[in-house]
Short mmCIF file of C-alpha atoms in Angstrom, two decimals:
data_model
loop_
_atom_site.label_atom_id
_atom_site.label_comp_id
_atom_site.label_asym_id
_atom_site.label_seq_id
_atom_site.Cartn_x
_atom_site.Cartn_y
_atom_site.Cartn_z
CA UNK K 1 50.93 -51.46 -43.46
CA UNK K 2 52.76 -48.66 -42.23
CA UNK K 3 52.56 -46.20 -39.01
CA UNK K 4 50.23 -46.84 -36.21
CA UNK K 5 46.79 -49.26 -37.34
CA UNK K 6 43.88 -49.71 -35.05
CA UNK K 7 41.20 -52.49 -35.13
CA UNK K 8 38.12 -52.22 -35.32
CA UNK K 9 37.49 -48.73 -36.23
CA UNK K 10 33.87 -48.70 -35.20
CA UNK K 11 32.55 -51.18 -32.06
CA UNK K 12 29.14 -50.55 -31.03
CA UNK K 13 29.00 -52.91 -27.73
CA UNK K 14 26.03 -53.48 -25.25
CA UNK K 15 26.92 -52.66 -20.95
CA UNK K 16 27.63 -56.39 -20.43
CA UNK K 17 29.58 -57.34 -23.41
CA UNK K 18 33.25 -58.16 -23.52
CA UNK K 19 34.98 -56.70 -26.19
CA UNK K 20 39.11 -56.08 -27.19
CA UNK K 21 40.78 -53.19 -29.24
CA UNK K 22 43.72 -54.01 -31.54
CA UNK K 23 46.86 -51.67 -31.88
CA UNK K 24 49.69 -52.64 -34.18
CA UNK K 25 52.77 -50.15 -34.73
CA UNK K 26 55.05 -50.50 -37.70
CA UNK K 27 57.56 -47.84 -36.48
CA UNK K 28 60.28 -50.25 -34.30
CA UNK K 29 59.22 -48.24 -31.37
CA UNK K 30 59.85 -49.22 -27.54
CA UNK K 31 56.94 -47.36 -26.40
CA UNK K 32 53.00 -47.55 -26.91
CA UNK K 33 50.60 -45.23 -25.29
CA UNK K 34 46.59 -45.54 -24.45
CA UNK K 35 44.48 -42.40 -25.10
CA UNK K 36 40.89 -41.71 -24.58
CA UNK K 37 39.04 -38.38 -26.67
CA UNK K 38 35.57 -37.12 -25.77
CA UNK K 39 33.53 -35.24 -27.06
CA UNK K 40 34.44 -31.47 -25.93
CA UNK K 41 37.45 -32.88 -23.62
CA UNK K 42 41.12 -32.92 -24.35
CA UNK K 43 42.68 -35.94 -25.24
CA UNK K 44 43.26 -38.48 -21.84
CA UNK K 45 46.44 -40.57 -21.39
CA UNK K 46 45.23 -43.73 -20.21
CA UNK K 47 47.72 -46.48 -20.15
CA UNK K 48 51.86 -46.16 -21.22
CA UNK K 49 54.23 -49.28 -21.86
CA UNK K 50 57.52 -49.13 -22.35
CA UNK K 51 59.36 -52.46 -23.31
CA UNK K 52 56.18 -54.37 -22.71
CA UNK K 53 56.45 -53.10 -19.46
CA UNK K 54 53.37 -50.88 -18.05
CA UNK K 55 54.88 -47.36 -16.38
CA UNK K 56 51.93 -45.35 -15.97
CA UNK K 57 47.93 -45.99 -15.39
CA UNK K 58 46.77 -43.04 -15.21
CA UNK K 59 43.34 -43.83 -12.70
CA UNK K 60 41.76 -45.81 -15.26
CA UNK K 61 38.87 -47.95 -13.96
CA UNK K 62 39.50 -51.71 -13.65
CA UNK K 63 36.81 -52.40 -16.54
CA UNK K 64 39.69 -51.07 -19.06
CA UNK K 65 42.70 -53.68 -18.63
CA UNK K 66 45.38 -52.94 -21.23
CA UNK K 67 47.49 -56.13 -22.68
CA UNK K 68 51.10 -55.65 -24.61
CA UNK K 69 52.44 -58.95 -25.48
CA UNK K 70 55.02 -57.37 -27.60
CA UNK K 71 56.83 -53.81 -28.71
CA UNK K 72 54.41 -54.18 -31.70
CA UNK K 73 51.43 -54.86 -30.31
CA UNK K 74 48.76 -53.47 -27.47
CA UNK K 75 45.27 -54.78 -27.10
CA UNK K 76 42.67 -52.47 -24.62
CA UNK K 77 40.04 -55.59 -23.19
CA UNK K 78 37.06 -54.03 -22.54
CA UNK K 79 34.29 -55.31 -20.09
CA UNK K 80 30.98 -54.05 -18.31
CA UNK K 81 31.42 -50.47 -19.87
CA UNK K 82 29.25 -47.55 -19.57
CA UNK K 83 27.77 -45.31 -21.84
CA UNK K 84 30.35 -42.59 -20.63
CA UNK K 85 33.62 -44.47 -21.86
CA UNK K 86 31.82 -43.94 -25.32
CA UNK K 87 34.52 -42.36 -26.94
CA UNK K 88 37.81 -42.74 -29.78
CA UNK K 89 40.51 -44.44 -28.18
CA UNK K 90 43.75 -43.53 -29.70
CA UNK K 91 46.48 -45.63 -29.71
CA UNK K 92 49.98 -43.63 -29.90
CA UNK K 93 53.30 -44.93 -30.20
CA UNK K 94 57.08 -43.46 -29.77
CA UNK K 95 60.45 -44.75 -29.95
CA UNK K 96 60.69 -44.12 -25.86
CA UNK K 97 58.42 -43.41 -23.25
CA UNK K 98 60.81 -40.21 -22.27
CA UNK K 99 60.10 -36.21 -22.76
CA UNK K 100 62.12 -35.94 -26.39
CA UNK K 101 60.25 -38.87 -27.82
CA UNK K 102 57.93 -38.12 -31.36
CA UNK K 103 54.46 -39.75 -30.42
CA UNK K 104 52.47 -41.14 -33.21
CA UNK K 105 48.78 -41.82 -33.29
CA UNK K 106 46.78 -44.27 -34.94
CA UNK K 107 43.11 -43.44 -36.69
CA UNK K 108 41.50 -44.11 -33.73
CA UNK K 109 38.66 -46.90 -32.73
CA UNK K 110 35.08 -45.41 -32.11
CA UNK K 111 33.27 -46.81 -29.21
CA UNK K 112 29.43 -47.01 -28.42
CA UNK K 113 28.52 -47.99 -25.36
CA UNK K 114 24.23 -48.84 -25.82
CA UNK U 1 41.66 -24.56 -13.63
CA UNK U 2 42.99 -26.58 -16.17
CA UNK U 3 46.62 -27.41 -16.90
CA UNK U 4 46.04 -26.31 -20.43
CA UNK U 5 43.64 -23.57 -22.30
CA UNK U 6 42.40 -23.62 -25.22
CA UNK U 7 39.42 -22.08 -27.23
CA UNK U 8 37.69 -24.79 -29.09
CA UNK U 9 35.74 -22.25 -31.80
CA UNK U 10 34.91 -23.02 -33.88
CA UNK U 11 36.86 -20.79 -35.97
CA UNK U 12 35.80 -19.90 -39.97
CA UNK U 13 38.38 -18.21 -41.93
CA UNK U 14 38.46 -17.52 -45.66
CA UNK U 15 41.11 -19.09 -47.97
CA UNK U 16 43.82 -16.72 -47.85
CA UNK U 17 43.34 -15.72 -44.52
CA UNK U 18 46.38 -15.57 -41.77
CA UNK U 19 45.13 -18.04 -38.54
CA UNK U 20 46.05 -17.76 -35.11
CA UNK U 21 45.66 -20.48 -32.41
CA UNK U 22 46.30 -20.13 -29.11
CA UNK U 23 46.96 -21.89 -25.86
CA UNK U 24 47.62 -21.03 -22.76
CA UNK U 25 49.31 -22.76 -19.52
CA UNK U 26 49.59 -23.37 -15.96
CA UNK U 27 52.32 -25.90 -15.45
CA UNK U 28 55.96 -24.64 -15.61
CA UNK U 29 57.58 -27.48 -15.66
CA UNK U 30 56.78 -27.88 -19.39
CA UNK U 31 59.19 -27.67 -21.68
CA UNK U 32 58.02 -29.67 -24.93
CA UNK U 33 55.42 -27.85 -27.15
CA UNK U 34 53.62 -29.30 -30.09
CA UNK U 35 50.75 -28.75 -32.42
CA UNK U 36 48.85 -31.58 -33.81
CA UNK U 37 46.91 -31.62 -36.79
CA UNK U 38 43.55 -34.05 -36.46
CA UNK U 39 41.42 -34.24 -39.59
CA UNK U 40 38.21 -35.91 -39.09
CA UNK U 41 37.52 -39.51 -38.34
CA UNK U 42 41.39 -39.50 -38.74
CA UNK U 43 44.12 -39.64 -35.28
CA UNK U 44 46.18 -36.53 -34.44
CA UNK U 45 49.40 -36.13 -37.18
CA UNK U 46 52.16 -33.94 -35.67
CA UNK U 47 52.36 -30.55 -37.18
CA UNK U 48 54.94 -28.63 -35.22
CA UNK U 49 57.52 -29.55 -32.27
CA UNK U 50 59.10 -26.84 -30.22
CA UNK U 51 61.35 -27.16 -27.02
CA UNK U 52 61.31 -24.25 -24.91
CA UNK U 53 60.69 -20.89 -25.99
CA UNK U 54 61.05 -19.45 -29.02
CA UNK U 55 59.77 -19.59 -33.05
CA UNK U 56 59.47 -22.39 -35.33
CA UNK U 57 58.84 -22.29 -38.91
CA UNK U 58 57.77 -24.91 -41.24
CA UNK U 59 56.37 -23.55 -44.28
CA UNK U 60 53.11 -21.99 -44.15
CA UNK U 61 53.50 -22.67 -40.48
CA UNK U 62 54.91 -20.59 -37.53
CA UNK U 63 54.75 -22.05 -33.94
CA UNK U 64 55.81 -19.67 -31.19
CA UNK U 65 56.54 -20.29 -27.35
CA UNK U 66 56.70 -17.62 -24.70
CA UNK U 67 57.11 -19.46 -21.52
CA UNK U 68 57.42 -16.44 -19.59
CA UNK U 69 53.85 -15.66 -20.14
CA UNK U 70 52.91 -19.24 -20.32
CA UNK U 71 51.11 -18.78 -24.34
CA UNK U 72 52.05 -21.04 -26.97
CA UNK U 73 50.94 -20.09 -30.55
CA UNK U 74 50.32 -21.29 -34.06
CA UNK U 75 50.19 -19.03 -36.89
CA UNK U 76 48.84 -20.69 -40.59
CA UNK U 77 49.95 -18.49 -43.23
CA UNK U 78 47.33 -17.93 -46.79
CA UNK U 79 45.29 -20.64 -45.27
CA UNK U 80 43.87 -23.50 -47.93
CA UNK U 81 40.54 -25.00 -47.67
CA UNK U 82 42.78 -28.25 -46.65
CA UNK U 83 43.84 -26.81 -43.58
CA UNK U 84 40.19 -27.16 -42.15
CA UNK U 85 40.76 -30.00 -39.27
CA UNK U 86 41.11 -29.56 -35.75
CA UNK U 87 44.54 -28.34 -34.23
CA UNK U 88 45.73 -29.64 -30.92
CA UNK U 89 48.27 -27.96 -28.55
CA UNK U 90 50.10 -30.43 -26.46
CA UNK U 91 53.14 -30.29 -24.08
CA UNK U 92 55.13 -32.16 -21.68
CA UNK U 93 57.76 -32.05 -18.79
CA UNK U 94 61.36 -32.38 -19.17
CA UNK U 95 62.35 -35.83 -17.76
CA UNK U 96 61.59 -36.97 -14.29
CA UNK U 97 58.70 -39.75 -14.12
CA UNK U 98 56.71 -38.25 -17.00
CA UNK U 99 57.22 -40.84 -18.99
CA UNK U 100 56.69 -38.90 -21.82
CA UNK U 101 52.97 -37.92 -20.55
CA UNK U 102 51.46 -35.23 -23.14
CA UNK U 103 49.03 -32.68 -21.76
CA UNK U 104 46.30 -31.53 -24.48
CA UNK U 105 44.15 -28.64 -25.12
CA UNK U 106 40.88 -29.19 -25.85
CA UNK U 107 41.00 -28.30 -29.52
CA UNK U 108 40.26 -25.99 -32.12
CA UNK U 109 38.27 -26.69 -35.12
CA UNK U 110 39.42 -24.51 -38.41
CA UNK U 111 36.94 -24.53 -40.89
CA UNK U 112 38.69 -22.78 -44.22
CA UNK U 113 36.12 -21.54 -46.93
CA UNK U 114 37.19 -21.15 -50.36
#
């Protein structure tokens, strides 16, 4: 594997489920990033860790809570959603979290909220 | 208003054709200026990275910064039918507590015809 993967690609999940999203880099970067894209909106930074350390939540509601065990790895748990967070959720990562730093995306996981 | 601008189209061209996309800003304290590239079902690719004003060129590509007026530009020269995807302007600050936070337009989709 190489770059940025995402897991599951597609999750179709029902209002009271409990459900987790699966980012793996393959870059050596420090830094992993959080993004949501809707439909006719520009892309939203959600969550950024740096160093397994979280630096920036970006007003995300409590029913998103982001995980990152390692540099490599970043899991978004997701529980009692609505049917506005349907959406691709990009995960993005860089070798920093500063200004200079190259971020690269993943494919993406689609959401359905039902 | 927005912090960033940018007609989403969509925008037809024929094969051949010179393309220009456009975005405009509000925030002055940007200084990093990219273009991604996001094909379909795919996660944004960077295309073009620019710091401050002034031109870029990469090929068939030309990216252009004019902070002055706030209007960052990307010009696709003799356009292929695999250029069709949607381009996405995004900047950022220079240091501070930005942590590297990227600001995107909202997108424009480029549909090439041969």
């Amino acid at each position: 594997e190489t770059g940025v993967t995402q897991t599951p690609r597609h999750l179709v999940m029902g209002m009271t489920n409990k459900k987790s999203l699966k980012c793996e880099q393959h870059l050596g970067h420090n830094a992993m990033y959080w993004y949501k894209q809707s439909a006719k909106k520009p892309l939203e930074l959600m969550f950024v860790y740096s160093l397994e350390e979280r630096v920036e939540n970006n007003s995300v509601p409590s029913r998103f809570s982001p995980e990152c065990p390692n540099s490599s790895h970043l899991f978004l748990h997701l529980h009692t959603l609505q049917p506005e967070d349907s959406a691709l959720y990009l995960c993005a990562s860089s070798q920093g979290p500063t200004s200079t730093d190259t971020q690269y995306f993943g494919p993406g996981t689609r959401l359905t909220v039902l | 208003q927005k912090e960033v601008e940018q007609d989403p189209g969509p925008l037809s061209v024929p094969e051949g054709a010179i393309v220009s996309l456009n975005c405009t800003y509000s925030n002055s304290a940007f200084q990093y200026f990219m273009w991604y590239r996001q094909y379909s079902r795919k996660g944004p690719e960077l295309l073009m990275y620019t710091y401050s004003s002034g031109n870029k060129e990469d090929g068939r590509f030309t990216a252009q910064v004019d902070k002055s007026s706030k209007y960052i530009s990307l010009f696709i020269r003799d356009s292929q039918p695999s250029d069709s995807a949607t381009y996405l302007c995004a900047m950022k600050n220079a240091g501070g507590t930005s942590y590297g936070k990227l600001t995107f337009g909202q997108g424009t989709i480029l549909t090439v015809h041969p």
